[in-house]
Amino acid sequence: GQNIDQPTEMTATEGAIVQINCTYQTSGFNGLFWYQQHAGEAPTFLSYNVLDGLEEKGRFSSFLSRSKGYSYLLLKELQMKDSASYLCAVYTGGYQKVTFGTGTKLQVIP
Amino acid sequence: NAGVTQTPKFRILKIGQSMTLQCTQDMNHNYMYWYRQDPGMGLKLIYYSVGAGITDKGEVPNGYNVSRSTTEDFPLRLELAAPSQTSVYFCASRRSEGGTEQFFGPGTRLTVL
């Protein structure tokens, strides 16, 4: 089976840095995704990690440790528009199925 | 490209009614998915398909059926709607290569009363 855990909610200040953690347990690991979902909208892709280490993409970075079953999404220079839910997801069943965590709702305050 | 389109955007059903949620993609993606998202929760996989004529169950398939007669279309059928099926339904598609992201439709908001 598979299990994906994320904090339910986080609050951070505009201009600051926030780290959103994700731990997972899967039978066979083939990669981890991060998606952003604004309220009332569909999820949109942020990043994909399959090897250990940090992937940087502008203000957003994603880290993976396969041995620890752990990933985090790092958001720098927070903006009000970053207020959204952030969903961690992993491949299950080879590369066919994608299983999502419950998501972390981030609120950015002035 | 329109991407992934879903119809209808909103629907209210009475208990016991049936309906089909439509999903179409114009990106020639082999893989397509149906998820449901309850308020404040993540996405739960209902059914998925890896190509025309091939479908398989996800985590929460009970009460739903799917078909995939073409690459473009992946309709989701609800038979005998129940209040527990009140949710937002998202369709998604992606290429078959590993590491490719899913593209999501705008969602269908379904209420069963």
CSV table of C-alpha atoms in Angstrom, one decimal:
chain,number,residue,atom,x,y,z
A,1,GLY,CA,0.0,0.0,0.0
A,2,GLN,CA,1.0,3.6,0.1
A,3,ASN,CA,0.8,6.4,2.6
A,4,ILE,CA,1.6,10.1,2.0
A,5,ASP,CA,1.7,12.6,4.9
A,6,GLN,CA,1.7,16.4,4.7
A,7,PRO,CA,0.9,19.1,7.3
A,8,THR,CA,-2.7,20.3,7.0
A,9,GLU,CA,-2.1,24.0,7.2
A,10,MET,CA,0.7,26.5,7.4
A,11,THR,CA,0.9,30.3,7.7
A,12,ALA,CA,3.9,32.4,6.5
A,13,THR,CA,4.6,36.1,6.0
A,14,GLU,CA,5.0,37.9,2.7
A,15,GLY,CA,8.6,38.0,1.6
A,16,ALA,CA,9.6,35.1,3.9
A,17,ILE,CA,10.7,31.5,3.1
A,18,VAL,CA,8.5,28.5,3.8
A,19,GLN,CA,9.2,24.8,3.7
A,20,ILE,CA,6.4,22.3,3.1
A,21,ASN,CA,7.2,18.7,4.0
A,22,CYS,CA,6.0,15.5,2.6
A,23,THR,CA,6.7,11.9,3.8
A,24,TYR,CA,5.7,8.9,1.9
A,25,GLN,CA,5.7,5.1,2.1
A,26,THR,CA,5.1,3.3,-1.1
A,27,SER,CA,5.8,-0.2,-2.5
A,28,GLY,CA,8.2,0.7,-5.2
A,29,PHE,CA,9.1,4.4,-5.8
A,30,ASN,CA,9.3,5.9,-9.2
A,31,GLY,CA,9.1,9.7,-8.6
A,32,LEU,CA,7.4,12.4,-6.6
A,33,PHE,CA,5.4,15.4,-7.9
A,34,TRP,CA,4.4,18.7,-6.3
A,35,TYR,CA,1.3,20.5,-7.5
A,36,GLN,CA,-0.2,23.9,-6.6
A,37,GLN,CA,-4.0,24.3,-6.3
A,38,HIS,CA,-5.7,27.7,-5.7
A,39,ALA,CA,-9.1,27.6,-4.1
A,40,GLY,CA,-11.8,26.6,-6.6
A,41,GLU,CA,-9.3,25.7,-9.3
A,42,ALA,CA,-7.6,22.7,-10.8
A,43,PRO,CA,-4.1,21.6,-9.6
A,44,THR,CA,-1.2,22.8,-11.7
A,45,PHE,CA,2.3,21.1,-12.0
A,46,LEU,CA,5.2,22.6,-10.0
A,47,SER,CA,8.0,20.0,-9.9
A,48,TYR,CA,9.1,16.4,-10.4
A,49,ASN,CA,11.9,14.6,-8.5
A,50,VAL,CA,13.1,11.1,-9.0
A,51,LEU,CA,16.8,11.4,-7.9
A,52,ASP,CA,18.0,12.5,-4.5
A,53,GLY,CA,18.8,16.2,-4.2
A,54,LEU,CA,17.4,19.7,-4.8
A,55,GLU,CA,15.8,20.9,-8.0
A,56,GLU,CA,15.5,24.7,-8.3
A,57,LYS,CA,13.0,26.5,-10.4
A,58,GLY,CA,12.9,30.2,-9.8
A,59,ARG,CA,11.4,31.0,-6.4
A,60,PHE,CA,10.3,27.3,-5.9
A,61,SER,CA,12.7,24.4,-5.1
A,62,SER,CA,11.9,20.8,-4.4
A,63,PHE,CA,14.1,18.3,-2.5
A,64,LEU,CA,14.0,14.5,-2.4
A,65,SER,CA,15.6,11.9,-0.1
A,66,ARG,CA,14.6,8.4,-1.4
A,67,SER,CA,16.3,6.6,1.6
A,68,LYS,CA,14.2,8.6,4.1
A,69,GLY,CA,11.0,8.7,2.1
A,70,TYR,CA,11.0,12.5,2.4
A,71,SER,CA,10.5,15.5,0.2
A,72,TYR,CA,10.0,19.2,0.7
A,73,LEU,CA,8.9,22.1,-1.3
A,74,LEU,CA,10.7,25.4,-0.6
A,75,LEU,CA,9.0,28.7,-1.5
A,76,LYS,CA,11.2,31.8,-1.4
A,77,GLU,CA,10.2,35.5,-1.4
A,78,LEU,CA,6.6,34.6,-0.6
A,79,GLN,CA,4.0,36.6,-2.4
A,80,MET,CA,0.3,36.9,-1.5
A,81,LYS,CA,-0.6,34.9,-4.7
A,82,ASP,CA,1.3,31.9,-3.3
A,83,SER,CA,-1.6,31.4,-0.9
A,84,ALA,CA,-2.9,28.0,-2.1
A,85,SER,CA,-2.9,24.3,-1.3
A,86,TYR,CA,0.3,22.4,-2.2
A,87,LEU,CA,-0.2,18.7,-3.1
A,88,CYS,CA,2.5,16.0,-2.9
A,89,ALA,CA,2.0,13.0,-5.2
A,90,VAL,CA,3.9,9.8,-6.0
A,91,TYR,CA,3.7,7.2,-8.7
A,92,THR,CA,2.2,3.9,-7.6
A,93,GLY,CA,1.8,0.8,-9.7
A,94,GLY,CA,4.8,1.5,-12.0
A,95,TYR,CA,4.4,4.8,-13.9
A,96,GLN,CA,0.6,4.5,-14.4
A,97,LYS,CA,-1.1,5.6,-11.3
A,98,VAL,CA,-0.4,8.8,-9.3
A,99,THR,CA,-1.5,8.9,-5.7
A,100,PHE,CA,-1.9,12.3,-4.0
A,101,GLY,CA,-1.5,13.4,-0.3
A,102,THR,CA,-4.2,15.4,1.4
A,103,GLY,CA,-2.4,18.7,0.6
A,104,THR,CA,-1.0,21.5,2.7
A,105,LYS,CA,-3.0,24.8,2.7
A,106,LEU,CA,-0.6,27.7,2.9
A,107,GLN,CA,-1.8,31.1,3.9
A,108,VAL,CA,0.5,34.1,3.2
A,109,ILE,CA,-0.1,37.1,5.4
A,110,PRO,CA,1.1,40.7,5.0
B,1,ASN,CA,-5.1,23.5,-27.9
B,2,ALA,CA,-8.0,23.5,-25.5
B,3,GLY,CA,-6.2,21.0,-23.2
B,4,VAL,CA,-8.5,19.0,-20.9
B,5,THR,CA,-12.2,20.0,-21.0
B,6,GLN,CA,-14.9,18.8,-18.7
B,7,THR,CA,-18.7,19.2,-18.8
B,8,PRO,CA,-20.8,20.1,-17.0
B,9,LYS,CA,-19.2,22.7,-14.7
B,10,PHE,CA,-21.9,22.3,-12.1
B,11,ARG,CA,-24.7,19.8,-11.5
B,12,ILE,CA,-27.3,19.0,-8.8
B,13,LEU,CA,-28.6,15.5,-8.8
B,14,LYS,CA,-31.4,13.8,-6.8
B,15,ILE,CA,-30.6,10.6,-4.9
B,16,GLY,CA,-31.0,7.7,-7.3
B,17,GLN,CA,-30.5,9.7,-10.5
B,18,SER,CA,-27.7,8.8,-13.0
B,19,MET,CA,-25.4,11.0,-15.0
B,20,THR,CA,-22.3,11.0,-17.1
B,21,LEU,CA,-19.4,13.5,-16.6
B,22,GLN,CA,-17.7,14.2,-19.8
B,23,CYS,CA,-13.9,14.6,-20.3
B,24,THR,CA,-12.0,15.3,-23.5
B,25,GLN,CA,-8.4,16.1,-24.2
B,26,ASP,CA,-6.8,17.2,-27.4
B,27,MET,CA,-3.1,16.6,-26.6
B,28,ASN,CA,-3.1,13.0,-27.8
B,29,HIS,CA,-2.3,11.7,-24.3
B,30,ASN,CA,-2.5,8.0,-23.7
B,31,TYR,CA,-3.1,8.2,-19.9
B,32,MET,CA,-6.3,9.6,-18.5
B,33,TYR,CA,-7.6,9.8,-14.9
B,34,TRP,CA,-10.7,10.6,-12.9
B,35,TYR,CA,-10.2,12.0,-9.4
B,36,ARG,CA,-12.7,13.2,-6.8
B,37,GLN,CA,-11.8,15.9,-4.2
B,38,ASP,CA,-13.9,16.3,-1.1
B,39,PRO,CA,-13.7,19.7,0.7
B,40,GLY,CA,-10.3,20.3,2.3
B,41,MET,CA,-9.0,17.0,1.1
B,42,GLY,CA,-6.6,15.7,-1.5
B,43,LEU,CA,-7.4,13.9,-4.7
B,44,LYS,CA,-8.6,10.3,-4.6
B,45,LEU,CA,-8.3,8.2,-7.8
B,46,ILE,CA,-11.5,6.7,-9.0
B,47,TYR,CA,-10.5,5.1,-12.4
B,48,TYR,CA,-7.7,5.5,-14.9
B,49,SER,CA,-7.0,4.4,-18.4
B,50,VAL,CA,-3.6,3.8,-20.2
B,51,GLY,CA,-5.2,3.8,-23.7
B,52,ALA,CA,-8.3,3.3,-25.7
B,53,GLY,CA,-10.1,0.2,-24.6
B,54,ILE,CA,-8.1,-0.2,-21.4
B,55,THR,CA,-9.4,1.0,-18.0
B,56,ASP,CA,-8.6,0.0,-14.4
B,57,LYS,CA,-9.9,0.8,-10.9
B,58,GLY,CA,-8.3,3.3,-8.6
B,59,GLU,CA,-8.8,3.8,-4.8
B,60,VAL,CA,-12.5,4.6,-4.8
B,61,PRO,CA,-14.3,3.0,-7.8
B,62,ASN,CA,-17.5,1.9,-6.1
B,63,GLY,CA,-20.6,3.6,-7.6
B,64,TYR,CA,-18.8,4.7,-10.8
B,65,ASN,CA,-18.1,3.3,-14.2
B,66,VAL,CA,-15.9,4.4,-17.1
B,67,SER,CA,-15.2,3.6,-20.8
B,68,ARG,CA,-12.5,4.7,-23.2
B,69,SER,CA,-13.5,4.1,-26.8
B,70,THR,CA,-11.2,6.8,-28.2
B,71,THR,CA,-7.9,8.4,-27.2
B,72,GLU,CA,-9.6,11.8,-26.6
B,73,ASP,CA,-12.6,10.9,-24.5
B,74,PHE,CA,-12.9,9.4,-21.0
B,75,PRO,CA,-16.5,9.7,-19.6
B,76,LEU,CA,-17.3,8.9,-16.0
B,77,ARG,CA,-20.7,7.4,-15.3
B,78,LEU,CA,-22.5,7.7,-11.9
B,79,GLU,CA,-25.3,5.2,-11.4
B,80,LEU,CA,-27.8,5.6,-8.6
B,81,ALA,CA,-26.3,8.8,-7.2
B,82,ALA,CA,-25.8,9.0,-3.4
B,83,PRO,CA,-25.1,12.0,-1.1
B,84,SER,CA,-21.6,10.5,-0.5
B,85,GLN,CA,-20.8,11.2,-4.1
B,86,THR,CA,-21.1,15.0,-3.6
B,87,SER,CA,-17.7,16.2,-4.5
B,88,VAL,CA,-15.6,18.0,-7.1
B,89,TYR,CA,-14.5,15.7,-9.9
B,90,PHE,CA,-11.3,16.3,-11.9
B,91,CYS,CA,-10.3,14.6,-15.1
B,92,ALA,CA,-6.6,14.6,-16.0
B,93,SER,CA,-4.4,13.4,-18.8
B,94,ARG,CA,-0.6,12.9,-19.4
B,95,ARG,CA,1.8,11.4,-21.8
B,96,SER,CA,2.9,7.8,-21.1
B,97,GLU,CA,6.6,8.5,-20.5
B,98,GLY,CA,7.7,8.4,-16.9
B,99,GLY,CA,8.1,11.8,-15.2
B,100,THR,CA,5.5,13.6,-17.2
B,101,GLU,CA,3.0,15.8,-15.4
B,102,GLN,CA,-0.7,15.5,-15.4
B,103,PHE,CA,-2.8,18.2,-17.0
B,104,PHE,CA,-6.1,18.8,-15.2
B,105,GLY,CA,-9.5,19.9,-16.5
B,106,PRO,CA,-11.4,22.7,-14.6
B,107,GLY,CA,-13.5,20.2,-12.6
B,108,THR,CA,-17.2,19.4,-12.2
B,109,ARG,CA,-18.9,20.4,-9.0
B,110,LEU,CA,-21.6,17.8,-8.2
B,111,THR,CA,-24.1,17.9,-5.4
B,112,VAL,CA,-26.4,15.0,-4.7
B,113,LEU,CA,-29.5,15.9,-2.6
